[in-house]
XYZ file of C-alpha atoms in Angstrom:
688
model
C -41.124 -8.647 -45.190
C -43.043 -11.637 -46.548
C -41.111 -14.869 -46.517
C -40.237 -16.236 -49.967
C -41.715 -19.361 -51.536
C -38.782 -21.765 -51.657
C -38.486 -25.325 -52.930
C -36.091 -28.088 -51.861
C -34.530 -30.680 -54.186
C -36.424 -33.306 -52.157
C -39.167 -35.821 -52.925
C -41.053 -37.484 -50.064
C -42.456 -41.003 -49.782
C -44.390 -43.119 -47.292
C -43.238 -45.698 -44.800
C -44.769 -49.170 -45.342
C -48.388 -49.392 -44.192
C -47.646 -52.754 -42.579
C -44.581 -53.385 -40.467
C -42.149 -55.479 -42.570
C -40.177 -58.385 -41.135
C -36.385 -58.409 -41.512
C -34.394 -61.657 -41.220
C -31.098 -62.027 -39.343
C -28.407 -64.607 -38.579
C -25.240 -64.566 -36.498
C -23.624 -67.165 -38.756
C -21.265 -65.835 -41.400
C -23.020 -65.754 -44.746
C -20.733 -64.273 -47.377
C -23.413 -63.581 -49.971
C -25.672 -61.633 -47.625
C -25.408 -58.172 -46.132
C -23.128 -57.882 -43.112
C -24.186 -55.394 -40.435
C -21.852 -53.780 -37.928
C -23.240 -53.471 -34.389
C -23.964 -49.767 -35.038
C -26.628 -50.952 -37.523
C -28.268 -53.577 -35.319
C -32.043 -53.259 -34.942
C -33.125 -51.973 -31.544
C -34.603 -55.288 -30.388
C -31.872 -57.597 -31.666
C -31.601 -59.180 -28.188
C -35.103 -60.602 -28.732
C -33.581 -62.857 -31.411
C -30.089 -63.369 -30.009
C -29.824 -62.792 -26.221
C -27.083 -60.266 -25.301
C -26.185 -59.797 -28.995
C -26.140 -55.992 -28.570
C -23.246 -56.306 -26.097
C -21.415 -59.464 -27.165
C -21.754 -59.622 -30.966
C -19.915 -57.301 -33.368
C -21.552 -58.348 -36.642
C -24.684 -60.081 -37.894
C -26.051 -60.919 -41.346
C -29.370 -60.011 -42.928
C -31.449 -60.690 -46.030
C -33.577 -57.669 -45.072
C -37.184 -58.603 -45.954
C -36.431 -61.875 -47.787
C -37.106 -65.075 -45.761
C -34.186 -67.501 -45.726
C -33.576 -70.845 -44.054
C -31.541 -70.354 -40.881
C -32.471 -66.667 -40.550
C -34.763 -65.433 -37.769
C -37.466 -62.831 -38.404
C -37.998 -59.575 -36.498
C -40.867 -57.170 -37.151
C -39.582 -53.657 -37.905
C -41.213 -50.360 -36.990
C -39.608 -48.080 -39.590
C -40.658 -44.885 -37.804
C -38.888 -45.810 -34.577
C -36.198 -48.248 -35.747
C -32.453 -47.676 -36.045
C -32.495 -45.005 -38.805
C -29.148 -46.059 -40.308
C -30.473 -49.592 -40.806
C -33.634 -48.307 -42.497
C -31.628 -46.003 -44.772
C -29.395 -48.924 -45.722
C -32.487 -50.932 -46.667
C -33.853 -48.177 -48.899
C -30.447 -47.503 -50.456
C -30.172 -51.158 -51.477
C -33.626 -51.086 -53.057
C -32.811 -47.933 -55.049
C -29.394 -49.229 -56.074
C -30.865 -52.523 -57.277
C -33.629 -50.755 -59.206
C -31.227 -48.600 -61.229
C -28.531 -51.234 -61.671
C -30.628 -54.313 -62.433
C -34.036 -53.072 -63.548
C -33.012 -49.899 -65.421
C -29.567 -51.183 -66.499
C -27.907 -47.866 -65.625
C -24.302 -47.308 -64.644
C -24.361 -46.937 -60.845
C -21.790 -45.871 -58.270
C -22.326 -46.239 -54.520
C -21.326 -43.110 -52.614
C -19.456 -42.578 -49.366
C -22.641 -42.729 -47.266
C -24.160 -45.481 -49.437
C -26.208 -43.076 -51.540
C -26.875 -44.173 -55.104
C -25.221 -42.168 -57.865
C -26.769 -42.829 -61.278
C -24.718 -42.154 -64.416
C -26.983 -41.307 -67.353
C -25.380 -41.441 -70.788
C -25.696 -38.193 -72.763
C -25.733 -38.911 -76.488
C -25.860 -35.208 -77.398
C -22.688 -34.313 -75.490
C -20.645 -37.396 -76.377
C -18.007 -37.206 -79.126
C -15.933 -39.617 -81.181
C -13.293 -39.528 -78.434
C -15.367 -39.909 -75.288
C -18.782 -40.728 -73.850
C -20.344 -38.156 -71.508
C -22.358 -39.222 -68.466
C -24.594 -36.909 -66.415
C -24.410 -37.874 -62.728
C -27.299 -37.757 -60.248
C -27.292 -38.762 -56.581
C -30.256 -40.067 -54.606
C -29.750 -39.815 -50.864
C -32.243 -41.233 -48.361
C -32.952 -39.212 -45.215
C -35.645 -39.777 -42.636
C -37.958 -36.889 -41.753
C -35.291 -34.168 -41.775
C -37.453 -31.392 -43.249
C -40.870 -33.069 -43.384
C -42.917 -35.717 -41.609
C -41.979 -38.326 -44.203
C -38.908 -40.224 -45.366
C -37.195 -38.198 -48.069
C -35.191 -38.601 -51.262
C -32.610 -35.844 -51.723
C -31.988 -35.639 -55.485
C -28.858 -33.814 -56.610
C -27.012 -33.170 -59.843
C -23.306 -33.974 -59.557
C -22.023 -32.750 -62.907
C -20.518 -34.750 -65.761
C -17.830 -37.344 -66.312
C -16.156 -38.290 -69.583
C -15.188 -41.862 -70.421
C -12.672 -42.564 -73.173
C -13.906 -44.533 -76.174
C -10.442 -46.081 -76.477
C -9.953 -49.098 -74.235
C -7.101 -49.467 -71.775
C -5.260 -52.034 -73.879
C -4.972 -49.539 -76.752
C -4.303 -46.492 -74.567
C -1.368 -48.095 -72.748
C 0.617 -47.947 -75.984
C 0.932 -44.197 -75.348
C -0.264 -43.673 -71.771
C 1.150 -44.965 -68.489
C -1.061 -47.199 -66.347
C -0.474 -44.766 -63.471
C -2.692 -42.262 -65.316
C -5.776 -44.462 -64.925
C -8.046 -44.168 -61.911
C -11.673 -45.220 -62.496
C -12.728 -47.449 -65.383
C -15.995 -48.619 -66.934
C -16.325 -52.291 -67.843
C -19.542 -54.177 -68.624
C -21.597 -51.227 -67.376
C -19.799 -51.279 -64.013
C -17.455 -48.770 -62.406
C -14.157 -50.196 -61.151
C -10.992 -48.643 -59.838
C -8.083 -49.541 -62.103
C -6.199 -51.054 -59.163
C -9.149 -53.408 -58.522
C -9.413 -54.244 -62.210
C -5.738 -55.255 -62.235
C -6.330 -57.740 -59.405
C -8.988 -59.705 -61.288
C -7.908 -63.151 -62.564
C -8.900 -62.040 -66.084
C -9.005 -58.220 -66.213
C -9.901 -58.051 -69.930
C -8.337 -54.628 -70.452
C -9.663 -54.650 -74.004
C -13.207 -54.127 -72.638
C -12.301 -51.566 -69.960
C -12.572 -47.829 -70.684
C -11.012 -45.230 -68.355
C -12.606 -42.100 -66.981
C -10.791 -39.062 -68.298
C -9.015 -37.360 -65.409
C -6.671 -34.369 -65.780
C -3.558 -36.493 -66.331
C -5.223 -38.578 -69.023
C -6.742 -35.470 -70.590
C -3.292 -33.921 -70.997
C -1.893 -37.099 -72.576
C -4.795 -37.283 -75.035
C -4.663 -33.534 -75.777
C -8.345 -33.154 -74.988
C -9.825 -29.721 -74.260
C -10.528 -28.589 -70.703
C -14.307 -28.765 -70.107
C -15.867 -25.315 -70.314
C -16.515 -23.639 -66.982
C -19.209 -21.150 -67.887
C -20.279 -18.478 -65.400
C -23.958 -18.966 -66.254
C -26.601 -19.221 -63.548
C -26.217 -22.780 -62.179
C -29.579 -22.734 -60.384
C -31.756 -22.997 -63.498
C -29.463 -25.622 -65.040
C -29.391 -27.626 -61.795
C -33.166 -27.496 -61.330
C -33.820 -28.444 -64.962
C -31.419 -31.408 -64.699
C -32.973 -32.881 -61.549
C -36.521 -32.263 -62.769
C -35.788 -34.098 -66.019
C -34.124 -36.926 -64.098
C -37.104 -37.201 -61.737
C -39.537 -37.140 -64.662
C -37.750 -39.928 -66.560
C -36.762 -42.181 -63.651
C -38.447 -41.390 -60.325
C -41.997 -40.272 -61.090
C -42.666 -43.521 -62.936
C -44.855 -46.391 -61.760
C -41.997 -48.931 -61.744
C -39.991 -46.756 -59.335
C -43.034 -45.906 -57.221
C -43.730 -49.609 -56.878
C -40.503 -49.925 -54.853
C -40.376 -46.413 -53.308
C -43.968 -45.157 -52.764
C -43.561 -41.443 -53.528
C -46.436 -39.345 -52.177
C -45.691 -36.270 -54.307
C -45.379 -35.464 -58.002
C -42.884 -32.615 -57.535
C -40.122 -31.392 -55.257
C -41.464 -30.194 -51.922
C -41.810 -26.620 -50.714
C -39.788 -25.353 -47.774
C -41.981 -24.911 -44.709
C -42.275 -21.197 -43.862
C -41.379 -21.989 -40.257
C -37.930 -23.163 -41.358
C -37.027 -19.940 -43.188
C -35.294 -17.022 -41.520
C -32.898 -14.265 -42.510
C -29.796 -12.608 -41.136
C -29.894 -9.018 -39.905
C -30.154 -6.448 -42.693
C -27.214 -4.621 -41.106
C -25.029 -7.692 -41.780
C -24.645 -6.524 -45.371
C -23.047 -3.267 -44.243
C -19.276 -2.727 -44.269
C -17.381 0.174 -42.725
C -14.911 2.128 -44.871
C -12.867 5.266 -44.341
C -14.386 7.982 -42.164
C -16.698 5.323 -40.673
C -18.841 5.511 -43.810
C -20.814 2.365 -44.594
C -21.819 0.556 -47.753
C -22.609 -2.926 -49.092
C -20.380 -3.063 -52.180
C -16.588 -3.027 -51.615
C -15.617 -1.683 -55.056
C -17.773 1.419 -54.532
C -17.061 1.777 -50.826
C -13.294 1.848 -51.329
C -13.607 4.175 -54.323
C -15.911 6.656 -52.590
C -14.797 6.515 -48.953
C -11.245 5.047 -49.141
C -10.030 2.207 -46.838
C -11.119 1.828 -43.240
C -7.464 1.972 -42.195
C -4.486 2.823 -44.372
C -1.213 0.913 -44.179
C 0.762 1.766 -41.020
C 3.957 1.731 -43.119
C 4.877 5.244 -44.254
C 7.933 4.109 -46.238
C 6.762 1.495 -48.721
C 9.112 0.547 -51.539
C 7.831 -1.483 -54.453
C 10.026 -3.554 -56.749
C 9.369 -6.022 -59.569
C 10.563 -9.603 -59.995
C 10.239 -10.529 -63.670
C 11.562 -12.324 -66.713
C 13.502 -10.139 -69.172
C 10.596 -10.346 -71.649
C 8.269 -8.683 -69.130
C 10.212 -5.475 -68.501
C 7.790 -3.408 -70.589
C 4.858 -4.952 -68.715
C 6.467 -3.865 -65.431
C 6.794 -0.300 -66.747
C 3.123 -0.306 -67.759
C 2.041 -1.619 -64.350
C 4.183 0.948 -62.561
C 2.450 3.677 -64.575
C -0.974 2.244 -63.665
C -0.004 2.091 -59.983
C 1.161 5.715 -60.026
C -1.212 7.450 -62.432
C -4.105 5.049 -62.832
C -5.998 3.374 -65.654
C -9.631 4.142 -66.484
C -11.594 4.996 -63.359
C -8.838 3.450 -61.207
C -6.713 6.501 -60.389
C -3.703 4.755 -58.845
C -2.712 2.944 -55.667
C -2.676 6.080 -53.539
C -5.973 7.479 -54.764
C -7.820 4.152 -54.504
C -6.219 2.414 -51.507
C -4.131 5.159 -49.877
C -0.904 3.210 -50.495
C 1.936 5.733 -50.508
C 4.775 3.951 -52.310
C 8.052 4.499 -54.112
C 9.440 2.361 -56.959
C 13.195 2.277 -56.435
C 15.205 2.556 -59.645
C 17.504 -0.329 -60.589
C 16.208 -2.360 -57.648
C 13.926 -4.735 -59.526
C 15.003 -8.322 -60.185
C 15.242 -9.476 -63.807
C 15.886 -13.167 -64.554
C 16.608 -15.001 -67.813
C 15.538 -18.595 -67.171
C 11.731 -18.910 -67.282
C 11.695 -22.532 -66.198
C 14.097 -22.210 -63.255
C 14.355 -18.594 -62.097
C 14.932 -19.360 -58.404
C 18.782 -19.503 -58.459
C 18.958 -16.172 -60.308
C 16.462 -14.470 -58.009
C 18.208 -15.847 -54.919
C 21.625 -14.673 -56.151
C 20.425 -11.137 -56.967
C 18.602 -10.679 -53.652
C 21.507 -12.096 -51.636
C 24.493 -10.411 -53.297
C 23.267 -7.446 -55.339
C 20.538 -5.813 -53.256
C 20.695 -4.054 -49.902
C 17.487 -3.837 -47.906
C 16.880 -0.816 -45.655
C 15.425 -1.923 -42.283
C 13.392 1.324 -42.117
C 11.611 0.494 -45.354
C 8.667 -1.873 -45.917
C 9.207 -3.754 -49.184
C 6.578 -5.373 -51.372
C 7.496 -7.381 -54.459
C 5.408 -7.526 -57.628
C 6.132 -10.907 -59.201
C 5.196 -10.937 -62.892
C 4.818 -14.642 -63.433
C 6.154 -15.951 -66.765
C 3.645 -18.815 -66.542
C -0.093 -18.184 -66.380
C -2.140 -19.949 -63.703
C -4.070 -21.507 -66.569
C -0.989 -23.373 -67.771
C -1.640 -27.071 -67.209
C 1.779 -27.878 -65.743
C 2.244 -28.394 -62.013
C 6.001 -27.686 -62.193
C 5.189 -24.147 -63.408
C 2.797 -23.610 -60.498
C 5.465 -24.776 -58.048
C 7.743 -21.948 -59.243
C 5.065 -19.429 -58.305
C 4.865 -20.873 -54.775
C 8.635 -21.089 -54.317
C 9.176 -17.456 -55.341
C 6.626 -16.490 -52.664
C 8.554 -18.571 -50.126
C 11.911 -17.107 -51.120
C 10.576 -13.587 -50.518
C 8.853 -14.487 -47.230
C 12.177 -15.692 -45.857
C 13.323 -12.075 -46.236
C 10.163 -10.724 -44.568
C 8.894 -9.505 -47.940
C 5.270 -9.918 -48.932
C 4.402 -10.133 -52.614
C 1.700 -9.680 -55.225
C 1.637 -12.001 -58.238
C 0.430 -10.620 -61.570
C -0.261 -12.548 -64.770
C 0.913 -10.342 -67.691
C -1.429 -12.095 -70.128
C -4.417 -10.527 -68.369
C -3.393 -7.012 -69.393
C -3.941 -7.975 -73.022
C -6.900 -10.305 -72.505
C -8.916 -7.896 -70.362
C -8.157 -4.673 -72.218
C -10.195 -1.812 -70.744
C -11.629 -4.179 -68.128
C -8.184 -4.471 -66.527
C -9.395 -1.608 -64.337
C -11.241 -4.202 -62.247
C -8.125 -6.343 -61.859
C -6.246 -3.260 -60.647
C -8.854 -2.628 -57.957
C -8.502 -6.245 -56.772
C -4.708 -5.907 -56.781
C -4.875 -2.657 -54.805
C -7.121 -4.144 -52.093
C -4.904 -7.240 -51.752
C -1.730 -5.128 -51.590
C -3.223 -2.910 -48.887
C -4.104 -5.984 -46.795
C -0.565 -7.377 -47.272
C 0.815 -4.041 -46.094
C -1.209 -4.417 -42.860
C -3.914 -1.953 -43.833
C -7.641 -2.688 -43.409
C -9.618 -2.211 -46.640
C -12.925 -2.453 -44.760
C -14.283 -3.969 -41.570
C -17.626 -5.343 -40.481
C -20.139 -2.767 -39.346
C -20.728 -4.441 -36.000
C -20.047 -3.514 -32.356
C -16.773 -4.906 -31.017
C -17.361 -7.882 -28.721
C -15.101 -9.731 -26.330
C -14.996 -12.940 -28.353
C -12.445 -14.828 -30.399
C -13.038 -16.510 -33.750
C -10.662 -19.207 -35.008
C -10.906 -20.551 -38.533
C -9.607 -23.949 -39.622
C -9.613 -25.021 -43.266
C -8.328 -27.967 -45.242
C -6.996 -28.980 -48.611
C -6.155 -32.405 -49.980
C -2.875 -32.144 -51.821
C -3.337 -33.532 -55.341
C 0.057 -35.145 -55.654
C 0.272 -37.301 -52.522
C -3.359 -37.069 -51.338
C -2.258 -36.038 -47.822
C -4.734 -33.809 -46.057
C -3.269 -30.602 -44.642
C -4.755 -28.041 -42.294
C -4.265 -24.320 -42.828
C -5.275 -23.791 -39.270
C -5.788 -21.537 -36.287
C -6.504 -18.379 -38.240
C -7.399 -15.914 -35.527
C -9.859 -13.019 -35.931
C -11.793 -10.633 -33.735
C -15.529 -10.267 -34.304
C -15.077 -7.277 -36.668
C -13.175 -9.513 -39.082
C -9.789 -8.166 -38.020
C -6.999 -10.677 -38.734
C -4.603 -11.550 -35.911
C -2.334 -14.392 -37.070
C -2.307 -18.035 -38.111
C -0.345 -21.254 -38.005
C -0.236 -24.338 -40.190
C -0.477 -28.029 -39.321
C -0.749 -31.463 -40.841
C -3.994 -33.395 -40.319
C -2.567 -35.665 -37.629
C -1.222 -32.784 -35.529
C -4.381 -32.326 -33.455
C -2.438 -31.706 -30.235
C -0.348 -29.004 -31.918
C -3.530 -27.461 -33.255
C -4.992 -27.446 -29.741
C -1.782 -25.871 -28.464
C -2.025 -23.103 -31.028
C -5.641 -22.391 -30.093
C -4.589 -22.334 -26.412
C -1.836 -19.861 -27.259
C -4.253 -17.725 -29.275
C -6.782 -17.584 -26.416
C -3.992 -16.808 -23.957
C -2.723 -13.904 -26.074
C -6.277 -12.607 -26.434
C -6.974 -12.897 -22.690
C -3.749 -11.067 -21.807
C -5.058 -7.990 -23.619
C -8.839 -8.273 -23.384
C -9.404 -10.622 -20.423
C -10.894 -14.034 -21.098
C -13.162 -14.081 -24.160
C -16.871 -14.495 -23.507
C -16.890 -17.327 -26.006
C -14.645 -19.121 -28.472
C -16.084 -19.715 -31.943
C -14.380 -22.204 -34.239
C -15.256 -22.282 -37.932
C -14.189 -25.687 -39.201
C -14.077 -27.349 -42.602
C -15.559 -30.576 -41.251
C -17.310 -31.795 -38.138
C -14.967 -32.025 -35.170
C -15.087 -35.448 -33.603
C -15.121 -35.907 -29.835
C -11.509 -37.121 -30.129
C -10.489 -33.944 -31.975
C -12.380 -31.639 -29.615
C -10.961 -33.113 -26.373
C -7.388 -31.728 -26.795
C -8.852 -28.268 -27.454
C -11.035 -28.378 -24.329
C -8.084 -29.693 -22.293
C -5.849 -26.925 -23.603
C -8.420 -24.304 -22.603
C -8.730 -25.856 -19.138
C -4.966 -25.454 -18.799
C -5.372 -21.710 -19.240
C -7.025 -21.464 -15.805
C -9.420 -18.792 -17.047
C -11.693 -17.064 -14.549
C -14.634 -19.028 -15.916
C -15.372 -21.854 -18.284
C -16.132 -20.406 -21.692
C -18.538 -21.912 -24.221
C -16.894 -23.304 -27.362
C -19.048 -23.173 -30.474
C -17.936 -25.288 -33.419
C -19.513 -24.312 -36.732
C -18.871 -26.676 -39.607
C -18.947 -24.878 -42.950
C -19.435 -27.054 -46.042
C -19.946 -26.272 -49.710
C -23.085 -27.654 -51.381
C -22.123 -27.715 -55.065
C -23.060 -31.377 -55.435
C -24.585 -34.355 -53.640
C -26.358 -32.126 -51.163
C -29.396 -30.090 -50.313
C -30.197 -26.813 -52.059
C -33.307 -24.641 -52.369
C -34.824 -22.556 -55.144
C -36.769 -19.292 -55.066
C -39.635 -20.140 -57.392
C -40.848 -16.518 -57.451
C -37.630 -15.108 -58.963
C -36.509 -15.924 -62.491
C -32.924 -16.530 -61.394
C -34.157 -19.057 -58.750
C -31.422 -18.055 -56.255
C -32.843 -17.091 -52.826
C -32.127 -13.634 -51.414
C -28.770 -13.231 -49.685
C -28.969 -13.745 -45.946
C -31.793 -16.297 -46.192
C -31.147 -19.347 -44.056
C -33.154 -22.542 -43.631
C -33.250 -24.940 -40.704
C -32.727 -28.377 -42.264
C -32.784 -30.301 -38.965
C -30.204 -31.779 -36.582
C -28.644 -28.348 -35.820
C -27.951 -27.883 -39.535
C -28.708 -24.809 -41.599
C -28.561 -23.823 -45.249
C -27.203 -20.275 -45.671
C -27.532 -18.324 -48.925
C -24.685 -15.906 -49.336
C -24.649 -13.801 -52.501
C -25.268 -10.263 -53.761
C -29.014 -10.517 -54.380
C -30.072 -8.163 -51.582
C -33.540 -7.669 -50.030
C -33.815 -4.186 -51.584
C -33.860 -5.796 -55.045
C -30.309 -4.904 -56.095
C -28.334 -7.635 -57.854
C -25.531 -7.845 -60.383
C -25.312 -11.027 -62.449
C -21.572 -10.336 -62.818
C -21.203 -11.334 -59.155
C -22.413 -14.826 -59.977
C -24.980 -17.198 -58.509
C -23.206 -19.082 -55.713
C -24.877 -22.096 -54.152
C -25.561 -21.969 -50.403
C -23.222 -23.201 -47.698
C -24.330 -25.800 -45.163
C -23.654 -25.041 -41.495
C -23.645 -27.523 -38.642
C -23.521 -25.913 -35.188
C -22.295 -27.677 -32.064
C -21.298 -26.550 -28.580
C -19.527 -28.013 -25.576
C -22.566 -26.882 -23.555
C -25.461 -28.510 -25.428
C -28.214 -26.449 -23.795
C -26.954 -23.353 -25.609
C -27.936 -24.910 -28.961
C -31.597 -24.380 -28.054
C -31.163 -20.599 -27.830
C -32.591 -19.285 -31.135
C -31.065 -15.842 -30.578
C -27.561 -17.281 -30.192
C -28.016 -19.499 -33.252
C -28.992 -16.471 -35.292
C -25.974 -14.529 -34.015
C -23.613 -17.337 -35.034
C -25.155 -17.722 -38.497
C -25.089 -13.953 -38.880
C -21.377 -13.966 -38.093
C -20.584 -16.638 -40.711
C -22.502 -14.507 -43.204
C -20.561 -11.383 -42.264
C -17.170 -13.071 -42.454
C -17.763 -13.915 -46.099
C -17.613 -10.163 -46.685
C -14.073 -9.900 -45.340
C -12.358 -11.454 -48.377
C -9.563 -9.055 -49.401
C -8.205 -10.878 -52.441
C -10.969 -9.362 -54.528
C -13.720 -6.757 -54.408
C -16.132 -9.499 -55.526
C -18.464 -11.000 -52.925
C -17.648 -14.557 -51.756
C -20.020 -17.174 -50.367
C -17.518 -18.826 -47.982
C -16.334 -17.065 -44.810
C -12.662 -16.079 -44.734
C -12.355 -18.118 -41.543
C -12.326 -21.243 -43.724
C -11.423 -19.703 -47.107
C -8.079 -18.235 -45.982
C -6.840 -21.460 -44.335
C -7.731 -23.418 -47.460
C -5.761 -20.960 -49.614
C -2.693 -21.339 -47.404
C -2.957 -25.120 -47.371
C -2.972 -25.197 -51.173
C 0.389 -23.442 -51.251
C 2.302 -24.482 -48.126
C 2.932 -28.145 -49.123
C 5.151 -26.815 -51.926
C 7.325 -24.828 -49.508
C 10.617 -26.336 -48.455
C 9.817 -28.969 -45.808
C 6.226 -27.667 -45.824
C 7.188 -24.922 -43.338
C 5.886 -21.349 -43.534
C 8.488 -18.699 -42.536
C 7.602 -16.926 -39.288
C 6.918 -13.619 -41.021
C 4.321 -15.376 -43.159
C 2.242 -16.278 -40.093
C 1.383 -12.642 -39.426
C 0.822 -11.476 -42.981
C -1.804 -12.077 -45.662
C 0.826 -12.844 -48.326
C -1.316 -15.612 -49.875
C -4.039 -13.246 -51.131
């Protein structure tokens, strides 16, 4: 198969033809740039003897001579790359802020984010800004320094100033503000001697939006690739491909660069195949389940279903029960579609009266008015009185707490929004197929598995979620799988509990080894790069196992690329999205993996969406293994396959369940009492 013609969102430029001189001083100069020792030029000791070992900070004017500063000629190609990137970032930032008079925000890694005012999208209530990031990287995918240009979406800024808004809105609802064409956090604005709140305008966050009764921005399911490419091309045309910008950053191209053919590869064609009932294979879950039935039915032969609902939803429960038994449209019922043999016990369902606080009623009925048979496997259908779209966190908390209340009784549950029955009409058939697959997984069945030979290896997934209310980062961690995608169990930790996380991984490996002998390798899919400090407890824990041999530990960081990052476009296909399974080496053991339903045989359904790629960073405790191209392909192939093991829906996902499932748990668990998941919940996929 011929490799596709792909294009990065990258412009390249040239290093200076002559080596510039940078100027440095060890004396504290508050108005000049302070450099930490990690940014020191390589030959700093030529200026200040032993500075690299005895000095923590120095000051620089970069290439501007200054009395008291000593000059050092810089070879940009071989110099400290972080120092060179800092130099270019300052030039770009200054150009947009001072020369072009644009609103500019400096990013986490010092990239420049330019906010361009959109007159067409602004209203009487707010001003809309389109956001673009320019990130400098040195020779990652070419032989030149590079500008990674990304579109970061929109922000809305209120046209009412803070002084006026505080008549009706609490100051705690403000986060970022715009004043005199500058972005300031509200807390920093408050600290100014003269804040001038009458000239400060807040960014509209969700809290402020609710107070002002503004509409939720539309989240259209259109193809984002063509919109994204058009946005960055227009931005480049108006700002970057101009002489005044090229005078400071000498671009050597007039368009975004092509991806070198040597960097493009693809996963195995067989990676798209899933195994269903009777060992039949197929690519599309909704057809595979329908035609071949699940790979493995629920092991529970006595499944009893009951409803938990508000009194107004009794008729909805009757309708759903009919759908589950007899079907709706081409969905012919839970047994026909997912082989779930179930019984709905009469007068067993729980009906509550208080929509806003149903927990006491549900608790009382389950505790005093229901008797649970230990020989029966129960599953609850919770008909939520509050849609997920309701913009009220207290209503969402009820949904989580009902789940918790049931888990404490070893009961898994399926939540259904009654509004969808009306909204979707005939299309509710597709919701029923999703519900059936999720229920089968919660009842310990296997809807489908990966069509791959079983290997003696263990995969652990660790995901994260930053809780909106208190901004504490949680880990839904140590999700354990075998290489076919089979789920074992999981546990849940706070961010700081690295030792406990290591202990859980040790326990997981120990349990695996007791049955299968020591795994040939441990593969960890992580939501961020594991630091040496975070990896050490895991390695120590594995050493404590006293395995027959030291096993390689591969850590694969899986990141989304929706904004502020590298993407690629298939310029030969009108939808621009590269074929699923395409992956690109973007340097430094990093890869861009496209994971969608546009298959090499030409099949594609726009209803499945146009997901952006994921970025993978691969590391190993035995560095020499990273040079093995075959192993790298196997690991990327596995990430690709695990995205096909999502059992909450029959729709293809672009993130592997190894990180998707932990993230889902970590969104819910902070709302549980004391943030603790009941033991039963650690061996069940109740969160689907």
